[in-house]
C-alpha positions as a printed Julia matrix, in Angstrom:
404×3 Matrix{Float64}:
  10.03  -25.47    9.15
  10.54  -24.31    5.55
   8.38  -21.47    4.24
   7.23  -20.48    0.77
  10.06  -17.96    0.67
  12.48  -20.91    0.89
  10.64  -22.67   -1.96
  10.8   -19.57   -4.13
  14.52  -19.13   -3.39
  15.16  -22.82   -4.2
  13.43  -22.57   -7.58
  10.62  -24.94   -6.6
   7.82  -22.55   -7.56
   8.37  -20.88  -10.94
   6.97  -23.05  -13.73
   5.79  -25.65  -11.19
   2.4   -26.77   -9.98
   2.15  -25.92   -6.28
  -0.55  -27.61   -4.21
  -1.84  -25.27   -1.49
  -3.84  -26.92    1.27
  -5.9   -23.96    2.45
  -8.75  -23.77    4.94
 -11.7   -22.32    3.05
 -14.3   -23.87    5.34
 -16.55  -20.83    5.52
 -20.13  -20.64    6.84
 -22.82  -20.66    4.17
 -26.46  -19.65    4.13
 -27.48  -21.68    1.11
 -24.9   -20.5    -1.42
 -24.22  -17.17    0.33
 -20.98  -16.88    2.32
 -21.78  -15.27    5.66
 -18.17  -14.78    6.82
 -15.31  -14.76    4.29
 -12.52  -14.34    6.85
 -10.84  -17.65    6.06
 -10.85  -16.95    2.32
  -9.25  -13.54    2.88
  -6.65  -15.14    5.14
  -5.69  -17.59    2.37
  -5.28  -14.96   -0.35
  -1.73  -13.67    0.44
  -0.07  -17.08    0.09
  -2.0   -17.95   -3.09
  -1.25  -14.55   -4.63
   2.45  -14.74   -3.71
   2.86  -18.13   -5.38
   0.94  -17.07   -8.5
   3.06  -13.93   -8.8
   6.19  -16.08   -8.46
   5.16  -18.03  -11.58
   3.49  -21.09  -10.11
   0.33  -22.77  -11.26
  -1.47  -22.78   -7.92
  -3.67  -25.79   -7.13
  -5.82  -24.82   -4.14
  -7.63  -27.45   -2.07
  -9.85  -27.36    1.0
 -12.72  -29.04    2.76
 -16.05  -27.43    3.51
 -18.48  -28.77    6.09
 -18.9   -32.45    6.85
 -20.08  -34.32    3.74
 -20.1   -38.08    4.22
 -17.34  -39.07    1.82
 -19.37  -38.44   -1.32
 -20.41  -35.41   -3.41
 -23.11  -33.26   -1.85
 -24.16  -30.0    -3.56
 -24.77  -28.36   -0.15
 -21.04  -28.51    0.52
 -19.71  -27.45   -2.88
 -16.83  -24.98   -2.96
 -18.38  -23.21   -5.98
 -19.38  -20.11   -3.93
 -15.85  -20.04   -2.5
 -14.37  -20.12   -6.02
 -16.37  -17.01   -6.93
 -15.3   -15.09   -3.83
 -11.68  -16.19   -4.16
 -11.61  -14.9    -7.73
 -12.94  -11.53   -6.55
 -10.33  -11.24   -3.8
  -7.45  -12.33   -6.04
  -8.72  -10.18   -8.9
  -7.96  -13.01  -11.31
  -9.77  -15.96  -12.83
  -9.98  -19.08  -10.7
 -10.57  -22.32  -12.58
 -12.63  -25.01  -10.86
 -11.72  -28.69  -10.68
 -15.25  -30.0   -10.24
 -14.22  -33.65   -9.76
 -11.21  -32.91   -7.48
  -8.88  -35.67   -8.74
 -10.73  -36.72  -11.89
 -10.49  -36.14  -15.63
 -12.1   -32.68  -15.63
  -9.55  -31.46  -13.07
  -6.64  -32.93  -15.05
  -7.85  -31.13  -18.18
  -8.17  -27.86  -16.26
  -4.6   -28.24  -15.0
  -3.28  -29.06  -18.49
  -4.79  -25.79  -19.73
  -3.44  -23.76  -16.83
  -0.11  -21.96  -16.88
   2.15  -19.79  -14.76
   0.15  -17.51  -12.49
  -3.1   -19.42  -12.94
  -5.16  -20.64   -9.97
  -7.2   -23.84   -9.94
  -9.52  -24.59   -7.01
 -10.37  -28.24   -6.42
 -13.84  -29.32   -5.34
 -14.36  -30.34   -1.69
 -11.72  -32.84   -0.56
 -14.18  -34.48    1.82
 -16.28  -35.69   -1.12
 -13.78  -38.58   -1.02
 -13.72  -40.99    1.96
  -9.93  -41.28    1.72
  -9.47  -37.69    2.9
 -10.69  -38.33    6.43
 -10.23  -42.11    6.69
  -8.67  -43.55    9.83
  -7.2   -46.33    7.66
  -3.63  -45.37    6.7
  -3.77  -47.26    3.4
  -7.04  -45.66    2.25
  -5.82  -42.22    3.27
  -2.48  -42.83    1.57
  -4.14  -43.93   -1.67
  -6.06  -40.66   -1.81
  -2.87  -38.72   -1.02
  -1.23  -40.5    -3.98
  -3.99  -39.23   -6.29
  -3.57  -35.7    -4.95
   0.22  -35.8    -5.29
  -0.14  -36.53   -9.02
  -1.64  -33.06   -9.46
   1.4   -31.06   -8.31
   5.17  -30.82   -7.95
   5.33  -29.09   -4.56
   3.14  -28.83   -1.46
   2.38  -25.79    0.7
   0.44  -26.26    3.93
  -1.53  -23.15    4.76
  -4.8   -24.44    6.24
  -4.15  -23.75    9.9
  -7.74  -24.58   10.83
  -7.13  -28.19    9.71
  -3.61  -28.9    11.03
  -4.98  -30.76   14.06
  -6.54  -33.35   11.7
  -4.69  -36.45   10.49
  -6.21  -36.18    7.03
  -4.76  -37.14    3.65
  -4.27  -33.59    2.34
  -2.91  -32.36    5.68
  -0.75  -35.21    6.97
  -0.03  -37.75    4.2
   0.43  -35.51    1.17
   3.43  -33.5     2.48
   5.39  -36.76    2.78
   4.98  -37.28   -0.98
   6.15  -33.86   -2.22
   8.73  -31.19   -1.39
   6.87  -29.11    1.19
   6.79  -25.89    3.18
   4.51  -23.78    5.34
   2.49  -20.98    3.84
   2.46  -17.48    5.24
  -0.7   -18.01    7.27
   0.59  -21.08    9.11
   3.92  -19.37    9.78
   2.07  -16.4    11.28
  -0.29  -18.56   13.35
   2.56  -20.61   14.83
   4.51  -17.45   15.63
   1.52  -16.0    17.47
   0.89  -19.2    19.45
   4.52  -19.27   20.55
   3.92  -15.81   22.06
   1.16  -17.42   24.13
   3.26  -20.34   25.32
   6.9   -19.22   25.41
   8.23  -16.16   27.27
   4.75  -14.68   27.72
   4.35  -10.99   28.64
   2.41  -10.7    31.91
  -0.21  -10.33   33.25
  -1.51  -13.1    30.97
  -5.31  -13.32   30.85
  -7.32  -16.04   29.13
 -11.02  -15.65   28.3
 -12.93  -18.85   27.54
 -16.53  -19.2    26.4
 -18.64  -21.31   24.13
 -21.25  -23.89   24.96
 -19.61  -26.99   26.43
 -17.07  -27.02   29.23
 -15.88  -30.44   28.05
 -14.52  -28.8    24.88
 -12.19  -26.61   26.95
 -11.03  -28.92   29.75
  -7.7   -29.71   28.13
  -6.78  -26.1    27.54
  -7.83  -25.08   31.07
  -5.7   -27.9    32.5
  -2.66  -26.73   30.52
  -3.19  -23.01   31.13
  -3.39  -23.4    34.9
   0.41  -23.59   34.71
   0.74  -20.56   32.42
  -2.04  -17.99   32.87
  -2.41  -15.39   35.6
  -6.18  -15.05   35.16
  -8.82  -17.24   33.54
 -12.2   -15.64   32.8
 -15.08  -17.97   31.93
 -18.4   -17.15   30.22
 -20.71  -18.7    27.67
 -22.79  -21.82   28.19
 -19.84  -23.59   29.77
 -19.92  -21.27   32.78
 -23.02  -22.89   34.26
 -21.11  -26.05   35.09
 -18.65  -23.86   37.04
 -21.5   -22.05   38.8
 -23.14  -25.35   39.71
 -19.8   -26.55   41.09
 -19.83  -23.49   43.35
 -23.24  -24.47   44.68
 -25.45  -22.17   42.57
 -28.67  -23.28   40.92
 -28.6   -22.63   37.17
 -32.24  -23.02   36.13
 -32.65  -24.54   32.67
 -29.2   -23.4    31.52
 -26.79  -25.69   29.72
 -25.16  -27.96   32.3
 -22.71  -30.86   32.06
 -23.2   -32.47   35.45
 -20.66  -35.21   34.76
 -17.95  -32.52   34.5
 -18.64  -30.93   37.91
 -15.94  -32.98   39.71
 -13.33  -31.96   37.13
 -14.37  -28.32   37.26
 -14.25  -28.36   41.06
 -10.72  -29.76   40.95
  -9.64  -27.03   38.5
 -11.03  -24.32   40.76
  -9.12  -25.77   43.7
  -5.9   -26.06   41.67
  -6.23  -22.48   40.46
  -6.57  -21.25   44.04
  -3.53  -23.27   45.14
  -1.43  -21.94   42.24
  -2.53  -18.32   42.68
  -4.33  -18.26   39.31
  -7.33  -15.96   39.48
 -10.51  -17.64   38.22
 -13.1   -15.02   37.24
 -16.73  -16.1    36.83
 -19.78  -13.94   36.08
 -21.67  -12.34   38.93
 -24.89  -12.02   36.92
 -26.39  -13.51   33.78
 -29.0   -12.61   31.18
 -31.44  -15.25   30.03
 -34.92  -16.1    28.83
 -37.5   -18.77   29.5
 -37.03  -20.2    26.01
 -34.21  -20.23   23.5
 -34.39  -17.24   21.12
 -35.25  -17.48   17.43
 -31.95  -16.86   15.65
 -33.55  -16.61   12.2
 -36.16  -13.93   12.84
 -34.23  -12.31   15.74
 -37.62  -11.67   17.38
 -37.38   -9.94   20.8
 -36.75  -12.54   23.5
 -37.85  -10.71   26.68
 -34.44  -11.03   28.39
 -34.2   -11.32   32.18
 -31.14  -10.35   34.26
 -30.39  -12.33   37.41
 -27.5   -12.53   39.89
 -25.75  -15.9    39.77
 -26.92  -16.76   43.28
 -30.59  -16.24   42.34
 -31.11  -17.69   38.84
 -34.83  -18.53   38.43
 -35.71  -22.18   37.95
 -37.27  -21.53   34.51
 -34.43  -19.36   33.13
 -32.01  -20.38   30.39
 -28.78  -18.42   30.8
 -27.81  -16.91   27.42
 -25.22  -14.21   28.16
 -23.18  -12.67   30.95
 -24.92   -9.76   32.67
 -24.08   -6.03   32.9
 -22.13   -6.29   36.16
 -20.15   -9.23   34.76
 -19.3    -7.2    31.67
 -17.83   -4.48   33.89
 -15.96   -7.1    35.94
 -14.48   -8.81   32.89
 -13.41   -5.49   31.34
 -11.68   -4.52   34.57
  -9.83   -7.85   34.76
  -8.54   -7.38   31.2
  -7.65   -3.68   31.45
  -4.08   -4.16   32.68
  -3.25   -7.41   30.88
  -0.15   -7.57   28.68
  -1.27  -10.73   26.86
  -4.86  -11.88   26.23
  -6.11  -15.04   24.54
  -9.86  -15.27   23.89
 -11.68  -18.34   22.6
 -15.46  -18.67   22.7
 -18.33  -16.15   22.85
 -19.88  -15.07   26.13
 -23.4   -15.9    25.0
 -25.74  -16.35   22.06
 -24.2   -13.38   20.25
 -26.16  -14.14   17.06
 -29.25  -12.63   18.76
 -29.11   -8.9    19.6
 -30.62   -9.43   23.06
 -27.7   -11.67   24.05
 -24.74  -10.14   22.21
 -23.62   -7.53   24.74
 -21.36   -9.85   26.75
 -19.41  -10.92   23.69
 -19.29   -7.32   22.49
 -17.96   -6.17   25.87
 -15.13   -8.72   25.84
 -14.18   -7.78   22.27
 -14.15   -4.09   23.26
 -12.04   -4.87   26.32
  -9.45   -6.55   24.08
  -9.42   -3.49   21.83
  -9.03   -1.11   24.8
  -6.37   -3.09   26.67
  -2.66   -2.38   26.04
  -2.21   -6.12   25.52
  -1.08   -8.33   22.68
  -4.55   -9.75   22.04
  -5.36  -12.97   20.2
  -8.88  -13.95   19.15
  -8.77  -17.72   18.96
 -10.73  -18.49   15.83
 -14.09  -20.19   15.38
 -17.14  -18.42   16.77
 -15.02  -15.72   18.46
 -13.52  -14.67   15.13
 -16.95  -14.69   13.51
 -18.37  -12.65   16.39
 -15.9    -9.78   16.13
 -16.7    -9.44   12.42
 -20.47   -9.81   12.84
 -20.48   -7.28   15.68
 -18.65   -4.76   13.49
 -15.19   -4.58   15.04
 -12.16   -3.56   13.01
 -10.01   -6.7    12.71
  -6.87   -4.56   12.78
  -7.73   -3.47   16.33
  -6.7    -6.92   17.6
  -3.19   -8.31   17.74
  -4.24  -11.41   15.8
  -7.45  -13.16   14.77
  -6.8   -16.86   14.33
  -8.34  -18.91   11.54
  -8.34  -22.12   13.59
 -10.27  -22.43   16.83
  -9.73  -26.15   17.4
  -6.14  -26.06   16.19
  -5.33  -23.1    18.46
  -6.78  -24.85   21.49
  -4.94  -28.11   20.83
  -1.66  -26.22   20.39
  -2.24  -24.47   23.72
  -2.99  -27.86   25.29
   0.51  -28.92   24.27
  -0.7   -31.52   21.78
   1.21  -32.52   18.65
  -0.65  -31.27   15.59
  -0.34  -33.74   12.67
  -0.32  -31.04    9.98
   2.49  -29.12   11.65
   4.59  -32.22   12.34
   4.22  -33.18    8.66
   5.58  -29.79    7.58
   8.45  -29.93   10.07
   9.47  -33.41    8.91
C-alpha cells in the first residue's frame, strides 16, 4: 500500500490538488463539538500535504443525513476547529461539488486547505447502486489530481469517496490509516501474550463476529456493558429489566462452550450496578444506584454498569497481559453514577505493562470524557466499526481500494 511519503517522493503532491478522504464525523451538541479526537487525528496528514505544496481538498461525512442537505449535519463547526488546529485558514466548499466549491478551489493555491461540505448530502455517496455511486465519484474526481485515503473510521463502507474514488485517481494511504493498519496487525499477527480482549457496549449482536474470530486468537475475553446480560442469562441468571437479546442466547451459549474447549478464559462480571429507571443523561441527576451480585439481580433493576467486585476482577485479569484490545464501555459512562466500571477498565489498561489499544467509538470518547491522558495508551483508534470488522477477518472496501 502506497503512503503519502511515496506520493511526495514521486512528485504527485507539490503544485497538485490532493483529495483527502478524512473521517471528521465528530459528535455535536447543536453546533458545539463535544469530542474533537477525530479532527485532531486527521491534522498530521493534512498539514504534511499542505507543507509539501499541495492544495488540500478535505472531505468527510458527518452523521446520517438522508442524501440531501441538512443544516444539523453541516461540517461548518468542523471547519472552524480544523482551522484552529492547523493554525491556517480553511476555505469551505459549501456545495461540495458545485459552483461555489469550484470557485473556492480556483482561488486556492499551494498550502491552502479547502473543506468540502458533508459528502452524505448527496445520495450517490452511500448508494448501493454502482452506477449512481460511480457518477458521484466522477464529480469528486474532477476536484483533484491525487487521492489520499485517511478516514479509517469509514474504510469498512463501500461508499463513493472511500471505494470508487481511489480507482479514478493516483492514490495512497494517509498517515492515520497506515498507523491504524499497523496497530491492527499487532492484534492479529504474531501477538504478544497473554492477549486479553475487553468487549462492552449495548448489544451482543454487534460483537458476535469479533468474538467468533477472537476465540481462535485471544487468551482471555472480558465482557461488560449491556451486552453482558445476554451472557448472564445464558448462564441461568435472571437479569431483571436489563438489556437482553434473547434470540442470541443460543449463540452466546455456544461461544461459552467453545471458549472452554479451547482454553480461552471468558470473564464475566460477578456483580452489577443498576437502577429502577434509566438515568437522565442531560441533567445527570442522581440515579439512586443499587449494587447486586449477578445471581441475585432484582426483578425491577436495569443493569447499568459492572459492580465494584467486577472492577477488581477485571483489573486483575488485565494486570499481566502483554496485549489488550478494548472496544465498548462497561456501562452508561455518560452518567457519573455508572461511569466507574469504564473508568476502572481504562485505568487497568494504563497500569498494565501491555500494548493497549482502545478500539474507537464510545471507548475512545470515554477515555477522553473521563479525563485520561491519551498518551497513556498504546493506541486509540478512530474507527470502532472498522477495527471490529478488521479483527473479524473481513475485507474492508476502503483498504482494498488503496491496495489496488
